[in-house]
Coordinates of C-alpha atoms and ligand atoms in Angstrom, one line a residue:
X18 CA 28.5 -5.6 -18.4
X19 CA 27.0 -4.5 -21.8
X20 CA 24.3 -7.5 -23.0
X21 CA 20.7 -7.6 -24.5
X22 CA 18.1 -10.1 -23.9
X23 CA 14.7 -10.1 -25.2
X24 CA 11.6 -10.7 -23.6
X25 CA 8.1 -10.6 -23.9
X26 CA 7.2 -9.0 -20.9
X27 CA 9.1 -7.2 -18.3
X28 CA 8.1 -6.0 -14.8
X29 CA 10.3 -3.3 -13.4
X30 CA 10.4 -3.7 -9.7
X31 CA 10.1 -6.9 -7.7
X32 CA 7.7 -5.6 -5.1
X33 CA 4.0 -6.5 -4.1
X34 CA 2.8 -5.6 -7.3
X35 CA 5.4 -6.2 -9.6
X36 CA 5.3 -10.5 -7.8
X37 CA 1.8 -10.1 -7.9
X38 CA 1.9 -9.1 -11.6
X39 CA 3.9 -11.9 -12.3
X40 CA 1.4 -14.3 -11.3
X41 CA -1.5 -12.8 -12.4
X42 CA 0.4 -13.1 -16.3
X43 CA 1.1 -16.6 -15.7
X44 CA -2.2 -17.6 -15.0
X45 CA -3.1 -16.3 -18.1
X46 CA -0.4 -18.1 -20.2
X47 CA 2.3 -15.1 -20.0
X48 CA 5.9 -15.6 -18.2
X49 CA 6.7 -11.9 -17.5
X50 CA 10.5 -11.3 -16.3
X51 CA 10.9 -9.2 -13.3
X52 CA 13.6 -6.4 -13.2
X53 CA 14.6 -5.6 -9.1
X54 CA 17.5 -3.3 -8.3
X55 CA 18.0 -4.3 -4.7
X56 CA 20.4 -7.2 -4.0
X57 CA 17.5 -8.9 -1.8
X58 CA 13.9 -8.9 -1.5
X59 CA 13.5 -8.6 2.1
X60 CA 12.4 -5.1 3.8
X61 CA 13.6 -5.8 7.0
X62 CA 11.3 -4.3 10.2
X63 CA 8.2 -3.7 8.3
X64 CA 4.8 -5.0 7.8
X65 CA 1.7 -4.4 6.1
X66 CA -1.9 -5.3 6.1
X67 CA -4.0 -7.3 3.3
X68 CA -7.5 -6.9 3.3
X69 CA -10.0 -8.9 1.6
X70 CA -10.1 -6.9 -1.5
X71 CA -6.5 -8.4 -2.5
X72 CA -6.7 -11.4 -0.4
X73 CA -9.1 -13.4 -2.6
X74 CA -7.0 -12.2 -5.8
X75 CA -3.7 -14.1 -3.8
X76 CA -6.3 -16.9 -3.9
X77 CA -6.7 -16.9 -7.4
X78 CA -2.7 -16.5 -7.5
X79 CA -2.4 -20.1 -5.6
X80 CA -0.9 -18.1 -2.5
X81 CA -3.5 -17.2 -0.1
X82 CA -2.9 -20.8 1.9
X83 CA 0.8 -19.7 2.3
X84 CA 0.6 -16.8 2.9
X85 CA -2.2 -17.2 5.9
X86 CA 0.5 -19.1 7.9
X87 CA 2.4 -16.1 8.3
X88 CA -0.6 -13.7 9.0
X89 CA -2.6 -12.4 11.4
X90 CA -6.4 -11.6 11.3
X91 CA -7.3 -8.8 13.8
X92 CA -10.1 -9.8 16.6
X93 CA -11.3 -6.2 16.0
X94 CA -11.2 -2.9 14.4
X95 CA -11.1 -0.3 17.4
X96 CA -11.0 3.3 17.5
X97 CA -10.4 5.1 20.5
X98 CA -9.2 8.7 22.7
X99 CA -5.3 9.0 22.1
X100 CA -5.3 11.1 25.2
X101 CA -7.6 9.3 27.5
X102 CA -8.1 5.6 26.1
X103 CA -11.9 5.5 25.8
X104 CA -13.4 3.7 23.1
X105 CA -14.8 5.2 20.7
X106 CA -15.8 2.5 18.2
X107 CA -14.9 -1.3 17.6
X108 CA -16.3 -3.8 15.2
X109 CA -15.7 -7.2 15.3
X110 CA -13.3 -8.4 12.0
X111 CA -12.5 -11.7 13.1
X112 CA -15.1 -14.6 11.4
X113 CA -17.7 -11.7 10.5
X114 CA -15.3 -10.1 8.3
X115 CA -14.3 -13.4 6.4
X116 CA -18.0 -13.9 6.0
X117 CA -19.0 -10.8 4.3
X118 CA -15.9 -9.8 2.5
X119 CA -15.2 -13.4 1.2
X120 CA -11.6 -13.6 2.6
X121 CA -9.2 -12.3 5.4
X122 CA -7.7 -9.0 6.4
X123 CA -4.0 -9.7 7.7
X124 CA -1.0 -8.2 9.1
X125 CA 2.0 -9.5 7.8
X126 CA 5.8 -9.0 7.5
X127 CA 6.7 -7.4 4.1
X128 CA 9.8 -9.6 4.0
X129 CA 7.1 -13.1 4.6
X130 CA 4.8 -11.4 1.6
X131 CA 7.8 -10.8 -0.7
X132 CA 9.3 -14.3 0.0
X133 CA 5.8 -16.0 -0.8
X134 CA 5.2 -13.9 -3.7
X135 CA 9.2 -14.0 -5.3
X136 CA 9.1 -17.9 -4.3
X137 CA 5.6 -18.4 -5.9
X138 CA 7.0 -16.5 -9.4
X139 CA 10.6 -18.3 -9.4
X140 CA 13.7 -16.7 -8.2
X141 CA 14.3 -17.8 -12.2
X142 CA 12.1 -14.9 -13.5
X143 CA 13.4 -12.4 -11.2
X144 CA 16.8 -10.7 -12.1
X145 CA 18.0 -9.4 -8.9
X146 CA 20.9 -6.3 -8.9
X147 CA 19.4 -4.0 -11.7
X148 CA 18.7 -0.5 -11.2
X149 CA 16.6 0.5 -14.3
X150 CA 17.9 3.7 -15.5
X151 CA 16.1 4.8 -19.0
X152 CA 13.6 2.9 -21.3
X153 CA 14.1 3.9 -24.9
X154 CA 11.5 3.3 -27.5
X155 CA 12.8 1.2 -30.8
X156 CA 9.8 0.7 -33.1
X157 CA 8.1 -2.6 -32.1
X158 CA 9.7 -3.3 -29.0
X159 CA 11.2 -1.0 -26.0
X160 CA 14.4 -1.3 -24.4
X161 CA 15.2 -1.0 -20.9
X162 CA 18.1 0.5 -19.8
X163 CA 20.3 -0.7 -16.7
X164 CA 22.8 0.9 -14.5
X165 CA 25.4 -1.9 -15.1
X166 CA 24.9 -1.4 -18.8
X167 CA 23.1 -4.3 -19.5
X168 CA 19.8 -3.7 -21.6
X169 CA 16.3 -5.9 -22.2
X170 CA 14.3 -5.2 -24.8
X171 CA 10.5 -6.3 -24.2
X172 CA 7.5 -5.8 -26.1
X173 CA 5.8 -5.0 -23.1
X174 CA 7.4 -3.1 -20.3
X175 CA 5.4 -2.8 -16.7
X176 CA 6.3 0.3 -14.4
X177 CA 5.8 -1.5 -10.6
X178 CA 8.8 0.4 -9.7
X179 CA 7.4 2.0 -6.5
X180 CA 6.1 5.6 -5.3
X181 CA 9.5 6.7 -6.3
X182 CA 9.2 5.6 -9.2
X183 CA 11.7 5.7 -12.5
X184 CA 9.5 4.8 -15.2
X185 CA 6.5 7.4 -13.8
X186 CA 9.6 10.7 -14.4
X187 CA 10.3 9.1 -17.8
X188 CA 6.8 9.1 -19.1
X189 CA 6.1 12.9 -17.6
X190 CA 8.9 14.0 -17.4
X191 CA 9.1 15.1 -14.0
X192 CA 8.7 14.5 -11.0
X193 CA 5.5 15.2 -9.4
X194 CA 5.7 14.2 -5.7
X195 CA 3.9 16.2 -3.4
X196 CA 4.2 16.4 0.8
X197 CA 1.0 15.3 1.8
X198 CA 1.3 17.8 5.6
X199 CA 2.0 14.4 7.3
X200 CA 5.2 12.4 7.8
X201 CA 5.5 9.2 9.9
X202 CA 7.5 6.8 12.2
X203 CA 7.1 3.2 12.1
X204 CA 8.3 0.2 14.1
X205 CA 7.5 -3.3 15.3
X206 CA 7.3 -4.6 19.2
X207 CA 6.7 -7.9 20.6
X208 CA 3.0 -8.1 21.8
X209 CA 4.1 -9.3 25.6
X210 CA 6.0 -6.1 26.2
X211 CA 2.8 -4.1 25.2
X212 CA 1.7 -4.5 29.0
X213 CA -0.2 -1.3 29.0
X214 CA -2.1 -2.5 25.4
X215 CA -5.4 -3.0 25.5
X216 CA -6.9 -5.6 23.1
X217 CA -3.5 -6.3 21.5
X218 CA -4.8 -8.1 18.9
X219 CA -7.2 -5.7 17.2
X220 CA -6.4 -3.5 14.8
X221 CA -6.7 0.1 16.6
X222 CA -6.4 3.8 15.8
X223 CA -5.7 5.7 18.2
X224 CA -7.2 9.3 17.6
X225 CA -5.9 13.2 18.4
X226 CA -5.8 16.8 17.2
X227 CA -1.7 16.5 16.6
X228 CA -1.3 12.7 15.0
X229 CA -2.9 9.7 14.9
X230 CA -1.3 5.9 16.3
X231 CA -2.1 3.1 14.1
X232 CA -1.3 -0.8 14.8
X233 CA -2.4 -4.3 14.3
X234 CA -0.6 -7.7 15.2
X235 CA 1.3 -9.6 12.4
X236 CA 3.2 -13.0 11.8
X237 CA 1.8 -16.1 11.9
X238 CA 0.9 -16.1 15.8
X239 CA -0.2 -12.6 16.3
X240 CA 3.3 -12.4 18.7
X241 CA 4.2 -8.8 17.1
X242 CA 2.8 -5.3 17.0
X243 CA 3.5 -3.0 14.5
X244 CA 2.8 0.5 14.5
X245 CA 2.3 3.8 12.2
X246 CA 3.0 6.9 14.1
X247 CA 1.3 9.5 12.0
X248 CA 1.9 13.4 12.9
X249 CA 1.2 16.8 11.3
X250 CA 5.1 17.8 11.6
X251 CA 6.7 19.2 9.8
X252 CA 4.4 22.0 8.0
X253 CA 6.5 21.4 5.0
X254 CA 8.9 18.7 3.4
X255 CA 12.5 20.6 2.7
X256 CA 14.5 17.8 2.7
X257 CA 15.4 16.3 0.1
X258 CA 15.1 12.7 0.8
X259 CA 11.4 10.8 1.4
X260 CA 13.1 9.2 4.9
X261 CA 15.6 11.1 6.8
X262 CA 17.3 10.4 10.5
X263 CA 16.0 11.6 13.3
X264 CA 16.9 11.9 16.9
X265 CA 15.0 8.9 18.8
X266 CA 13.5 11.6 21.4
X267 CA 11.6 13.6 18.1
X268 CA 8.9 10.5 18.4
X269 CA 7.3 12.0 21.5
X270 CA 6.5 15.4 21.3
X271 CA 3.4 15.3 18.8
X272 CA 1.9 12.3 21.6
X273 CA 3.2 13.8 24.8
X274 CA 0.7 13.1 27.4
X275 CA -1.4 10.9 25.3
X276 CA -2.3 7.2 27.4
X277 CA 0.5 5.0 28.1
X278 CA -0.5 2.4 25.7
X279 CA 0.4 4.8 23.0
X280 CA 3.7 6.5 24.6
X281 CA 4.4 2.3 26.2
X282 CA 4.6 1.5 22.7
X283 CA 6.6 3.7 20.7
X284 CA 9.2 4.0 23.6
X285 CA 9.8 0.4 23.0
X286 CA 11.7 1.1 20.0
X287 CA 14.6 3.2 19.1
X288 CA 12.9 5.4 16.3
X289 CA 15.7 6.3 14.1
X290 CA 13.9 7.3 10.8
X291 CA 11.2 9.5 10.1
X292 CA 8.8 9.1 6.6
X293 CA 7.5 12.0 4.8
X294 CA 3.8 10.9 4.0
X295 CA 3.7 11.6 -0.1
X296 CA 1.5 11.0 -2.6
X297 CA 1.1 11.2 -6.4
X298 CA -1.6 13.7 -8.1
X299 CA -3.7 11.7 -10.2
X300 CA -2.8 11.8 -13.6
X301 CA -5.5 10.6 -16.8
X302 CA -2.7 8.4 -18.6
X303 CA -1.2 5.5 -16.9
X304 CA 0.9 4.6 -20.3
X305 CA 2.6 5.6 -23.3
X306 CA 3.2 3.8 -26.4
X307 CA 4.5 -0.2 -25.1
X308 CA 4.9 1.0 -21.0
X309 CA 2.2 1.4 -18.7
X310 CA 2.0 1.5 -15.0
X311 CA 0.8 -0.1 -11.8
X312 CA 0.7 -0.3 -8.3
X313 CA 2.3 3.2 -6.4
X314 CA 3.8 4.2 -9.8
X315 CA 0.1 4.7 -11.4
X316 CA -1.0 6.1 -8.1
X317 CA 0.6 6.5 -5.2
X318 CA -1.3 7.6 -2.2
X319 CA -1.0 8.4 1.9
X320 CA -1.2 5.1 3.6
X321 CA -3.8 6.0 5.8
X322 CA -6.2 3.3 4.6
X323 CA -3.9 0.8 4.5
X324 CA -4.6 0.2 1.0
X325 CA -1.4 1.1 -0.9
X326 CA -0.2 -2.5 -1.6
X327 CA -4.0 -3.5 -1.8
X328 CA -4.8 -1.1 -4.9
X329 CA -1.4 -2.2 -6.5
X330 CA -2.4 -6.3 -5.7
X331 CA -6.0 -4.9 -7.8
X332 CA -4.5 -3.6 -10.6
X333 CA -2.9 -6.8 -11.2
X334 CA -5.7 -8.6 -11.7
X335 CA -7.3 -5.6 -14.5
X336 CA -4.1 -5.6 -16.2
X337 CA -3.8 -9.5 -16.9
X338 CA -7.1 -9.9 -18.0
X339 CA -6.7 -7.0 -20.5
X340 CA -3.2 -8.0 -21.9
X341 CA -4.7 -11.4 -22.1
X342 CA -7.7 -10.1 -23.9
X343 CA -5.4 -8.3 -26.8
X344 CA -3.7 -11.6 -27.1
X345 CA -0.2 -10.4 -28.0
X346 CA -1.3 -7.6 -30.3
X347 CA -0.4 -4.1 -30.0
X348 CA -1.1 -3.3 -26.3
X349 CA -2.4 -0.3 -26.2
X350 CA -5.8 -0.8 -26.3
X351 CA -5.4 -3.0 -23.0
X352 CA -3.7 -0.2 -21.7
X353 CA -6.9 2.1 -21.9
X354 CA -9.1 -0.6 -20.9
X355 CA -7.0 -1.3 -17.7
X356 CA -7.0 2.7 -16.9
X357 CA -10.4 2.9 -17.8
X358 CA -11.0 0.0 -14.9
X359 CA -8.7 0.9 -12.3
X360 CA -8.2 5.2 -12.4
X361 CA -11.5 5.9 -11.0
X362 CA -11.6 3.3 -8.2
X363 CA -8.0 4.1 -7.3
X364 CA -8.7 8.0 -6.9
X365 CA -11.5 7.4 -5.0
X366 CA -9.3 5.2 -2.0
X367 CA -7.1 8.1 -2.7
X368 CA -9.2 10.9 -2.1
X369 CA -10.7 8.5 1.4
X370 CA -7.3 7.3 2.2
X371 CA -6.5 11.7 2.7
X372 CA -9.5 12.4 4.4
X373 CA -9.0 9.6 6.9
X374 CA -5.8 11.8 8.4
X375 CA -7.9 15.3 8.0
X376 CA -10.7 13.5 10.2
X377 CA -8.5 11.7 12.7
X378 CA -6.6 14.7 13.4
X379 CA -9.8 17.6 13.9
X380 CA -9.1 19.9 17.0
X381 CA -11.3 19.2 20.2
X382 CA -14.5 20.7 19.4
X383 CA -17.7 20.4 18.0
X384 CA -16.3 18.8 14.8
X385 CA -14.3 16.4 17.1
X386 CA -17.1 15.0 19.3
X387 CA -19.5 15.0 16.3
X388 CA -16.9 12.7 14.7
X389 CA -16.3 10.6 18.0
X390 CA -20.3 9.8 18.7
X391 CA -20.1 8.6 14.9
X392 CA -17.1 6.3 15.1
X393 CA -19.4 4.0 17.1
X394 CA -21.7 3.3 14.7
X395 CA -22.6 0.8 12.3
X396 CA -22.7 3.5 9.3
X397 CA -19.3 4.9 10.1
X398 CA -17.3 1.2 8.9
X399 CA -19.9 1.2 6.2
X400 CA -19.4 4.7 4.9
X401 CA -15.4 4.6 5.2
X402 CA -14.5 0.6 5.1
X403 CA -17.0 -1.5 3.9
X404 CA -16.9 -0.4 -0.1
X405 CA -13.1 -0.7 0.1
X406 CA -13.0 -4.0 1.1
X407 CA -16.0 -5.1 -0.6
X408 CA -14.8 -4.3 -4.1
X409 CA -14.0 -7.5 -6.2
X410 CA -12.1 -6.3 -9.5
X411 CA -12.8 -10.1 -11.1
X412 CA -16.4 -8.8 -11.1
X413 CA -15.7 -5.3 -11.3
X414 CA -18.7 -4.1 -9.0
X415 CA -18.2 -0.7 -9.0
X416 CA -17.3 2.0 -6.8
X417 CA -19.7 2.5 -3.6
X418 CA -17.8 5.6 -2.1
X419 CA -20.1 6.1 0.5
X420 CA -19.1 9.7 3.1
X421 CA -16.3 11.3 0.7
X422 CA -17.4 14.8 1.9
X423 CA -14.7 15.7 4.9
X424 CA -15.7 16.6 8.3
X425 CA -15.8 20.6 7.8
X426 CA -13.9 22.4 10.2
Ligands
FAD408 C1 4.5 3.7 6.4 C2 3.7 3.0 5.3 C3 2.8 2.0 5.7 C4 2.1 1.3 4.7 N1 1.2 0.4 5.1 C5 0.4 -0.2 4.1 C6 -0.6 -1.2 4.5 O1 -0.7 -1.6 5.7 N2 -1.3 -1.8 3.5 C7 -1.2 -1.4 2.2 O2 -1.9 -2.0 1.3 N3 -0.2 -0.5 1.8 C8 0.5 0.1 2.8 N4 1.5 1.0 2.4 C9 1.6 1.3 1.0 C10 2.4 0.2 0.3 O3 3.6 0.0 0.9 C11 2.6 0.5 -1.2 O4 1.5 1.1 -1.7 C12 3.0 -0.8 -1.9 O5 4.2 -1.3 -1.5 C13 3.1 -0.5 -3.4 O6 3.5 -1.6 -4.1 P1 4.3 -1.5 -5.5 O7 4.5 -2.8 -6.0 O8 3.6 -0.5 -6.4 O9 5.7 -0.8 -5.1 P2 6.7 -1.3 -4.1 O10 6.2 -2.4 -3.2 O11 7.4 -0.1 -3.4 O12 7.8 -2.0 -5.0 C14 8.6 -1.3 -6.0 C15 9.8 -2.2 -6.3 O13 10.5 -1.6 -7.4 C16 11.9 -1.6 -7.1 N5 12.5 -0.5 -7.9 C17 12.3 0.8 -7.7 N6 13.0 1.5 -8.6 C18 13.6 0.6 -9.4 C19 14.5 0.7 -10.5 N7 14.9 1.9 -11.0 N8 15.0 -0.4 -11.1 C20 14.6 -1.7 -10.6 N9 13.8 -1.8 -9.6 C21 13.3 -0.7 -9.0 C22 12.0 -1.4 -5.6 O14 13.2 -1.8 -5.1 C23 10.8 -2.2 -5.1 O15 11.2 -3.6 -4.9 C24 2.2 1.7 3.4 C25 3.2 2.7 3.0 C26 3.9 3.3 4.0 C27 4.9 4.4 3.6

């Protein structure tokens, strides 16, 4: 196939914040198209969680009432001993955090979010099967190569492509992943098997010196757990894929005589994959000339805050208004004044969302128990969650970092 449209705007990548994107634009009188290279948009077997900070920009969107009949709000946030069980913090979420944050925290199917976001934008706008390959710059306009040939030209072009993203190597020029010391397995469980589970449907960390179990309840009726298995193996990343196979028995050893809650659940799923934990560095320009970036392309980070898909589902929101603002003029100047808005709010969930790992996985000690007698207090979800979940780019409020110093070892 060898063809050229033209648009105004395109999105590469058809994910959270490329959908996101989409509507964002089209509340502001903008019909982007959205380039996707997979066949489908459905990630099959994995979830993730909204929190309040997104939530009421999906409101905005016209898609928080659809998307809240396939969530689930967590009763509590609960931290507790891997090994033994105890508890070592909770906070009620439930109404309290609807309340104060001004909308809900969720866990959700990625496949539900992407069907409500792609059905939202128009299976129209989206063109499904096209692997971007190369953007080339032609004077007014840029053109964006695919792997079938085929080529749009756009006078805007929007990098949501992802962590791994294409447009990100074009603009440096390289690649700049790095191995964060972390990797992870995931997987999802139905919420009666989870005999061993207590509170089921909080959201709960479960806390040690070799990893760290995450989960929270999703879907519509809170009937499924999922679960991040975080561990400090391997030392170093040397393969040369971001996911590789693994042998289902390599879940255990980093939680091997940790409660049966934790070993209950991931035993209740055949682990086949294992994630390298990456990130991006931060880098001072999110654009060049008539291509900027968003979402895990500007910035992607370890998902130890959960705010990933968040921080993408923000930009959105900076990005419109600025494109808006230069009201089909050269876009550069909205680029600047979208990286201006969003760089130093996004390093800063960066920089906590690495810490949270370094102070969930201390060795017993001092450091450890110092850390546990704070987890029950009201200060610790100020200083590490509130000002994440409180931020509200339509007003942009500011950064409140709170604790970024780590826990010293
Ligand atoms: C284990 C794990 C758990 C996580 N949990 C959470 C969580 O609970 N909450 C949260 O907020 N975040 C979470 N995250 C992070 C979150 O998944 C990402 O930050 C989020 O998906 C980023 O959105 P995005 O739109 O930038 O990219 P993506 O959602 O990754 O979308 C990128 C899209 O671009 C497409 N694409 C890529 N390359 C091309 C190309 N060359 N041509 C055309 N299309 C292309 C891809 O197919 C994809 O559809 C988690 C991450 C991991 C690894």
């Amino acid at each position: 196939m060898s063809q050229t449209s033209h648009d105004d705007v395109v999105i590469i990548g058809a994910g959270i914040g490329g959908l996101a994107l989409a509507l964002a634009l089209r509340q502001r009188g903008t019909e982007a198209t959205v380039i996707e290279r997979t066949s489908e948009l459905r990630e099959v077997g994995a979830a993730v969680g909204l929190s309040a900070n997104a939530v009421k920009l999906l409101r905005e969107y016209g898609v928080e009432d659809a998307l809240a009949k396939v969530s689930w709000a967590p009763t509590d946030l609960i931290f507790r001993n891997g090994r033994t069980g105890e508890t070592l913090g909770r906070t009620p979420v439930g109404l309290t955090y609807r309340e104060r944050f001004g909308a809900d925290w969720w866990g959700l199917h990625r496949a539900d979010l992407q069907k409500v976001l792609s059905e939202a934008v128009g299976m129209d706008r989206i063109l499904l099967s096209r692997n971007v390959t190369g953007l080339r710059e032609e004077g007014d306009h840029v053109a964006v190569e695919m792997a079938d040939g085929s080529r749009v030209t756009a006078r805007v072009v929007v990098g949501a492509d992802g962590a791994r993203s294409t447009v990100r190597r074009w603009m440096l020029g390289h690649d700049d992943a790095v191995y964060s010391g972390r990797s992870g397995f995931r997987g999802i469980i139905r919420t009666e098997d989870l005999t061993e589970l207590p509170d089921p449907h909080a959201l709960q960390f479960w806390v040690g010196p070799t990893g760290h179990l995450l989960h929270y309840a999703m879907g519509g009726d809170g009937s499924h757990v999922n679960f991040l298995a975080v561990s400090r193996e391997p030392q170093e990343w040397t393969e040369q894929g971001w996911v590789v196979p693994v042998e289902d028995s390599a879940k255990l050893a980093p939680f091997a005589g940790w409660h049966p809650a934790v070993t209950q659940m991931l035993e209740a799923v055949e682990v086949t994959q294992q994630w390298a934990l990456m990130r991006r560095p931060p880098i001072r320009t999110w654009h060049r000339g008539r291509v900027v970036l968003l979402g895990d392309a500007a910035h992607a980070f370890v998902p130890h805050h959960g705010q990933g898909a968040n921080q993408s589902i923000e930009d959105t929101w900076a990005l419109a208004e600025e494109l808006a603002a230069v009201h089909g003029r050269d876009p550069e100047p909205a680029f600047e004044a979208y990286t201006a808005r969003r760089r130093a709010r996004t390093r800063a969930v960066a920089f906590a969302s690495a810490q949270v790992a370094e102070v969930l996985h201390l060795p017993d000690g001092p450091q450890a128990q110092a850390r546990d007698a704070l987890m029950g207090t009201q200060q610790w979800f100020e200083d590490r969650l509130a000002w994440v979940h409180a931020y509200d780019p339509r007003v942009d409020t500011g950064i409140r970092p709170g604790s970024l110093a780590p826990v010293s070892r």
